[in-house]
PDB file of C-alpha atoms in Angstrom:
ATOM      1  CA  TYR A   1      17.630 -49.403 -10.070  1.00  0.00           C
ATOM      2  CA  LYS A   2      13.972 -48.325  -9.114  1.00  0.00           C
ATOM      3  CA  ALA A   3      14.111 -44.958 -10.733  1.00  0.00           C
ATOM      4  CA  PHE A   4      16.297 -46.923 -13.874  1.00  0.00           C
ATOM      5  CA  ALA A   5      13.451 -48.906 -14.940  1.00  0.00           C
ATOM      6  CA  LYS A   6      11.562 -46.714 -14.292  1.00  0.00           C
ATOM      7  CA  SER A   7      12.942 -44.885 -16.842  1.00  0.00           C
ATOM      8  CA  LEU A   8      13.392 -48.115 -19.612  1.00  0.00           C
ATOM      9  CA  LEU A   9       9.649 -48.551 -19.305  1.00  0.00           C
ATOM     10  CA  GLN A  10       8.653 -45.056 -20.745  1.00  0.00           C
ATOM     11  CA  VAL A  11       5.730 -44.726 -19.467  1.00  0.00           C
ATOM     12  CA  GLU A  12       3.313 -41.921 -21.571  1.00  0.00           C
ATOM     13  CA  GLU A  13       0.270 -39.951 -20.270  1.00  0.00           C
ATOM     14  CA  GLY A  14      -2.485 -42.451 -20.489  1.00  0.00           C
ATOM     15  CA  ALA A  15      -0.454 -45.983 -20.472  1.00  0.00           C
ATOM     16  CA  VAL A  16      -2.027 -48.768 -18.420  1.00  0.00           C
ATOM     17  CA  VAL A  17       1.166 -50.412 -16.646  1.00  0.00           C
ATOM     18  CA  VAL A  18       0.655 -53.303 -14.302  1.00  0.00           C
ATOM     19  CA  ASP A  19       3.257 -54.007 -11.828  1.00  0.00           C
ATOM     20  CA  LEU A  20       4.221 -58.120 -11.708  1.00  0.00           C
ATOM     21  CA  GLY A  21       4.466 -59.115  -7.976  1.00  0.00           C
ATOM     22  CA  CYS A  22       4.102 -55.495  -6.660  1.00  0.00           C
ATOM     23  CA  GLY A  23       4.673 -56.383  -2.810  1.00  0.00           C
ATOM     24  CA  ALA A  24       4.269 -53.409  -0.599  1.00  0.00           C
ATOM     25  CA  GLY A  25       3.491 -51.582  -3.861  1.00  0.00           C
ATOM     26  CA  VAL A  26       6.546 -48.868  -3.983  1.00  0.00           C
ATOM     27  CA  ASP A  27       6.528 -48.546  -7.130  1.00  0.00           C
ATOM     28  CA  LEU A  28       2.690 -48.064  -7.972  1.00  0.00           C
ATOM     29  CA  PRO A  29       3.076 -44.108  -7.077  1.00  0.00           C
ATOM     30  CA  ALA A  30       5.803 -43.401  -9.272  1.00  0.00           C
ATOM     31  CA  TYR A  31       4.067 -45.283 -11.893  1.00  0.00           C
ATOM     32  CA  ALA A  32       0.898 -43.268 -11.643  1.00  0.00           C
ATOM     33  CA  GLN A  33       2.625 -39.839 -11.836  1.00  0.00           C
ATOM     34  CA  ALA A  34       4.426 -41.016 -15.134  1.00  0.00           C
ATOM     35  CA  ALA A  35       0.543 -42.251 -16.319  1.00  0.00           C
ATOM     36  CA  GLY A  36      -0.896 -39.426 -15.437  1.00  0.00           C
ATOM     37  CA  PRO A  37      -4.796 -38.730 -14.594  1.00  0.00           C
ATOM     38  CA  THR A  38      -5.603 -40.897 -17.550  1.00  0.00           C
ATOM     39  CA  GLY A  39      -3.785 -43.725 -17.420  1.00  0.00           C
ATOM     40  CA  GLN A  40      -4.129 -46.660 -15.109  1.00  0.00           C
ATOM     41  CA  VAL A  41      -1.582 -48.473 -12.785  1.00  0.00           C
ATOM     42  CA  ILE A  42      -2.676 -51.741 -11.559  1.00  0.00           C
ATOM     43  CA  GLY A  43      -0.495 -53.979  -8.937  1.00  0.00           C
ATOM     44  CA  ILE A  44      -0.980 -58.113  -9.053  1.00  0.00           C
ATOM     45  CA  ASP A  45       0.122 -60.122  -5.804  1.00  0.00           C
ATOM     46  CA  CYS A  46      -1.037 -62.960  -4.376  1.00  0.00           C
ATOM     47  CA  ASP A  47      -0.134 -61.380  -0.524  1.00  0.00           C
ATOM     48  CA  GLU A  48      -3.189 -59.795   0.922  1.00  0.00           C
ATOM     49  CA  SER A  49      -0.826 -57.549   3.047  1.00  0.00           C
ATOM     50  CA  LEU A  50       1.266 -56.801   1.233  1.00  0.00           C
ATOM     51  CA  LEU A  51      -1.744 -55.326  -1.169  1.00  0.00           C
ATOM     52  CA  ALA A  52      -3.075 -53.557   1.953  1.00  0.00           C
ATOM     53  CA  HIS A  53       0.324 -52.144   2.321  1.00  0.00           C
ATOM     54  CA  ALA A  54       0.127 -51.517  -1.579  1.00  0.00           C
ATOM     55  CA  LEU A  55      -3.090 -49.597  -1.379  1.00  0.00           C
ATOM     56  CA  SER A  56      -2.027 -47.209   1.351  1.00  0.00           C
ATOM     57  CA  ASN A  57       1.234 -46.276  -0.589  1.00  0.00           C
ATOM     58  CA  ALA A  58      -1.104 -45.341  -3.748  1.00  0.00           C
ATOM     59  CA  ALA A  59      -4.226 -43.782  -1.526  1.00  0.00           C
ATOM     60  CA  PRO A  60      -3.288 -40.332  -3.361  1.00  0.00           C
ATOM     61  CA  PHE A  61      -3.722 -42.299  -6.631  1.00  0.00           C
ATOM     62  CA  SER A  62      -7.431 -42.847  -8.463  1.00  0.00           C
ATOM     63  CA  THR A  63      -5.969 -44.653 -10.686  1.00  0.00           C
ATOM     64  CA  VAL A  64      -4.090 -46.931  -8.994  1.00  0.00           C
ATOM     65  CA  SER A  65      -6.184 -50.340  -8.436  1.00  0.00           C
ATOM     66  CA  VAL A  66      -4.694 -53.566  -6.626  1.00  0.00           C
ATOM     67  CA  ALA A  67      -5.857 -57.409  -7.602  1.00  0.00           C
ATOM     68  CA  LYS A  68      -4.875 -60.407  -5.301  1.00  0.00           C
ATOM     69  CA  ALA A  69      -4.056 -62.819  -8.569  1.00  0.00           C
ATOM     70  CA  ASP A  70      -1.600 -65.674  -8.846  1.00  0.00           C
ATOM     71  CA  ILE A  71       0.643 -64.247 -11.806  1.00  0.00           C
ATOM     72  CA  HIS A  72       0.441 -67.425 -13.333  1.00  0.00           C
ATOM     73  CA  GLN A  73      -2.995 -66.606 -14.263  1.00  0.00           C
ATOM     74  CA  LEU A  74      -3.417 -62.925 -14.294  1.00  0.00           C
ATOM     75  CA  PRO A  75      -6.705 -61.330 -14.882  1.00  0.00           C
ATOM     76  CA  LEU A  76      -6.408 -59.538 -17.284  1.00  0.00           C
ATOM     77  CA  ASP A  77      -7.551 -59.249 -21.002  1.00  0.00           C
ATOM     78  CA  ALA A  78      -4.948 -60.278 -23.815  1.00  0.00           C
ATOM     79  CA  GLY A  79      -4.039 -57.091 -25.954  1.00  0.00           C
ATOM     80  CA  SER A  80      -5.063 -55.083 -22.655  1.00  0.00           C
ATOM     81  CA  VAL A  81      -1.668 -53.386 -20.913  1.00  0.00           C
ATOM     82  CA  ASP A  82       1.074 -51.061 -22.627  1.00  0.00           C
ATOM     83  CA  ARG A  83       4.004 -51.711 -19.843  1.00  0.00           C
ATOM     84  CA  ILE A  84       4.267 -54.421 -17.020  1.00  0.00           C
ATOM     85  CA  HIS A  85       7.154 -54.193 -14.481  1.00  0.00           C
ATOM     86  CA  ILE A  86       8.443 -57.031 -12.936  1.00  0.00           C
ATOM     87  CA  ASP A  87      11.048 -56.904 -10.363  1.00  0.00           C
ATOM     88  CA  ARG A  88      12.623 -59.548  -8.147  1.00  0.00           C
ATOM     89  CA  VAL A  89       9.772 -62.033  -8.261  1.00  0.00           C
ATOM     90  CA  LEU A  90      10.747 -64.526 -11.107  1.00  0.00           C
ATOM     91  CA  GLN A  91      13.199 -65.630  -9.212  1.00  0.00           C
ATOM     92  CA  HIS A  92      10.114 -66.992  -6.281  1.00  0.00           C
ATOM     93  CA  VAL A  93       7.850 -68.059  -8.659  1.00  0.00           C
ATOM     94  CA  GLU A  94       7.101 -71.688 -10.044  1.00  0.00           C
ATOM     95  CA  SER A  95       7.375 -71.527 -13.503  1.00  0.00           C
ATOM     96  CA  PRO A  96       9.257 -67.920 -14.564  1.00  0.00           C
ATOM     97  CA  ALA A  97       7.756 -69.210 -18.213  1.00  0.00           C
ATOM     98  CA  THR A  98       4.309 -68.963 -17.575  1.00  0.00           C
ATOM     99  CA  VAL A  99       4.282 -65.650 -15.775  1.00  0.00           C
ATOM    100  CA  LEU A 100       6.491 -64.417 -19.209  1.00  0.00           C
ATOM    101  CA  ALA A 101       3.680 -65.809 -21.427  1.00  0.00           C
ATOM    102  CA  GLU A 102       0.727 -64.577 -19.113  1.00  0.00           C
ATOM    103  CA  ALA A 103       2.906 -60.595 -20.138  1.00  0.00           C
ATOM    104  CA  ALA A 104       3.002 -61.462 -23.006  1.00  0.00           C
ATOM    105  CA  ARG A 105      -0.548 -62.456 -23.705  1.00  0.00           C
ATOM    106  CA  THR A 106      -1.624 -59.089 -22.036  1.00  0.00           C
ATOM    107  CA  LEU A 107       0.503 -57.023 -23.610  1.00  0.00           C
ATOM    108  CA  HIS A 108      -0.202 -54.425 -26.856  1.00  0.00           C
ATOM    109  CA  THR A 109       1.595 -55.324 -30.122  1.00  0.00           C
ATOM    110  CA  ASP A 110       3.400 -52.476 -29.222  1.00  0.00           C
ATOM    111  CA  GLY A 111       3.782 -53.045 -25.299  1.00  0.00           C
ATOM    112  CA  MET A 112       6.872 -53.651 -23.042  1.00  0.00           C
ATOM    113  CA  VAL A 113       8.155 -55.485 -20.154  1.00  0.00           C
ATOM    114  CA  VAL A 114      10.880 -54.410 -18.103  1.00  0.00           C
ATOM    115  CA  CYS A 115      12.232 -57.223 -15.908  1.00  0.00           C
ATOM    116  CA  VAL A 116      14.840 -56.686 -12.506  1.00  0.00           C
ATOM    117  CA  GLU A 117      15.947 -60.218 -11.599  1.00  0.00           C
ATOM    118  CA  PRO A 118      19.359 -61.572  -9.884  1.00  0.00           C
ATOM    119  CA  ASP A 119      21.211 -64.277 -10.802  1.00  0.00           C
ATOM    120  CA  TRP A 120      22.821 -65.814  -7.788  1.00  0.00           C
ATOM    121  CA  ALA A 121      25.390 -67.370  -8.653  1.00  0.00           C
ATOM    122  CA  THR A 122      27.019 -63.587  -9.570  1.00  0.00           C
ATOM    123  CA  LEU A 123      27.222 -62.684  -5.846  1.00  0.00           C
ATOM    124  CA  VAL A 124      30.473 -61.944  -4.282  1.00  0.00           C
ATOM    125  CA  ILE A 125      31.089 -61.414  -0.768  1.00  0.00           C
ATOM    126  CA  ASP A 126      34.169 -59.650   0.457  1.00  0.00           C
ATOM    127  CA  HIS A 127      35.056 -61.704   2.896  1.00  0.00           C
ATOM    128  CA  PRO A 128      38.425 -62.662   4.215  1.00  0.00           C
ATOM    129  CA  ASP A 129      37.839 -66.276   3.685  1.00  0.00           C
ATOM    130  CA  VAL A 130      36.663 -67.137   0.580  1.00  0.00           C
ATOM    131  CA  THR A 131      36.011 -70.617   0.983  1.00  0.00           C
ATOM    132  CA  PHE A 132      33.200 -69.355   3.102  1.00  0.00           C
ATOM    133  CA  SER A 133      31.997 -66.737   0.249  1.00  0.00           C
ATOM    134  CA  ASN A 134      31.560 -69.247  -2.020  1.00  0.00           C
ATOM    135  CA  ALA A 135      30.113 -71.437  -0.086  1.00  0.00           C
ATOM    136  CA  TYR A 136      27.505 -68.363   1.204  1.00  0.00           C
ATOM    137  CA  THR A 137      26.955 -68.210  -2.665  1.00  0.00           C
ATOM    138  CA  GLN A 138      26.454 -71.961  -3.592  1.00  0.00           C
ATOM    139  CA  HIS A 139      24.208 -72.328  -0.113  1.00  0.00           C
ATOM    140  CA  VAL A 140      22.151 -69.214  -1.499  1.00  0.00           C
ATOM    141  CA  ILE A 141      21.616 -70.984  -5.378  1.00  0.00           C
ATOM    142  CA  ALA A 142      20.934 -74.415  -3.592  1.00  0.00           C
ATOM    143  CA  GLN A 143      18.751 -73.723  -0.671  1.00  0.00           C
ATOM    144  CA  VAL A 144      17.250 -70.428  -0.756  1.00  0.00           C
ATOM    145  CA  ILE A 145      15.994 -69.287  -3.916  1.00  0.00           C
ATOM    146  CA  ARG A 146      14.134 -71.358  -6.423  1.00  0.00           C
ATOM    147  CA  ASN A 147      15.482 -70.062  -9.608  1.00  0.00           C
ATOM    148  CA  ALA A 148      18.726 -68.440  -8.552  1.00  0.00           C
ATOM    149  CA  THR A 149      19.392 -68.094 -11.901  1.00  0.00           C
ATOM    150  CA  ILE A 150      16.728 -66.521 -13.618  1.00  0.00           C
ATOM    151  CA  GLY A 151      19.139 -63.217 -14.066  1.00  0.00           C
ATOM    152  CA  ARG A 152      21.235 -65.583 -16.662  1.00  0.00           C
ATOM    153  CA  ALA A 153      18.050 -67.808 -18.384  1.00  0.00           C
ATOM    154  CA  LEU A 154      15.797 -64.265 -18.718  1.00  0.00           C
ATOM    155  CA  PRO A 155      17.202 -63.450 -22.444  1.00  0.00           C
ATOM    156  CA  ARG A 156      15.797 -67.189 -23.403  1.00  0.00           C
ATOM    157  CA  LEU A 157      12.558 -67.178 -21.576  1.00  0.00           C
ATOM    158  CA  LEU A 158      11.937 -63.821 -22.619  1.00  0.00           C
ATOM    159  CA  ASP A 159      12.784 -64.920 -26.698  1.00  0.00           C
ATOM    160  CA  ALA A 160      10.490 -68.419 -25.647  1.00  0.00           C
ATOM    161  CA  ALA A 161       7.486 -65.686 -25.249  1.00  0.00           C
ATOM    162  CA  GLY A 162       7.989 -63.687 -27.838  1.00  0.00           C
ATOM    163  CA  PHE A 163       9.504 -60.630 -26.932  1.00  0.00           C
ATOM    164  CA  SER A 164      12.371 -59.635 -28.521  1.00  0.00           C
ATOM    165  CA  VAL A 165      15.105 -58.755 -25.877  1.00  0.00           C
ATOM    166  CA  ASP A 166      16.526 -55.070 -26.774  1.00  0.00           C
ATOM    167  CA  THR A 167      18.821 -54.868 -24.043  1.00  0.00           C
ATOM    168  CA  ILE A 168      20.359 -56.386 -21.232  1.00  0.00           C
ATOM    169  CA  TYR A 169      22.065 -54.151 -18.220  1.00  0.00           C
ATOM    170  CA  PRO A 170      24.319 -56.869 -15.649  1.00  0.00           C
ATOM    171  CA  VAL A 171      24.859 -55.372 -12.439  1.00  0.00           C
ATOM    172  CA  THR A 172      26.965 -57.576  -9.492  1.00  0.00           C
ATOM    173  CA  ALA A 173      25.356 -58.219  -6.288  1.00  0.00           C
ATOM    174  CA  HIS A 174      28.533 -57.361  -3.940  1.00  0.00           C
ATOM    175  CA  TRP A 175      28.297 -57.527  -0.477  1.00  0.00           C
ATOM    176  CA  THR A 176      30.849 -57.083   2.194  1.00  0.00           C
ATOM    177  CA  ASP A 177      28.559 -58.576   5.371  1.00  0.00           C
ATOM    178  CA  ALA A 178      27.042 -61.849   5.165  1.00  0.00           C
ATOM    179  CA  VAL A 179      24.644 -61.398   8.063  1.00  0.00           C
TER     180      VAL A 179
END
């Protein structure tokens, strides 16, 4: 799915690409390669230890930088970004709407955001005890993930932030082991 998300971003030579909630930075090298030597890739996360890994992962690319910041208040100028990648981050943040409004603020008018977010209510576990499977899904929704149904809310939230939603690719998670 990561290659698919990257292809949807349509990163061009010279682009400024931001990965919000970049974590260990596993996607930064691919964006650096796509943006080329005249591009700029910025990974933003609030976890210093993960950012250290991100710097290590992107070490071969001088066009990559990382910043420790709260993605609810991006340290980026308005209209300064061409592409934004958000991958399984909005499910954990305090206010997905605020993060998306910040993303919209920083994008050029012809910029693009690609979000990859689950809807944990669609979790299907193939277990002989269907009651157990359903209870596990309900537990995840109620107790584990802050914004467990962000996947279904994302089009509405993107629209409210001023984005035009062109395409949605729904995928159902299917696990065969709850452990």
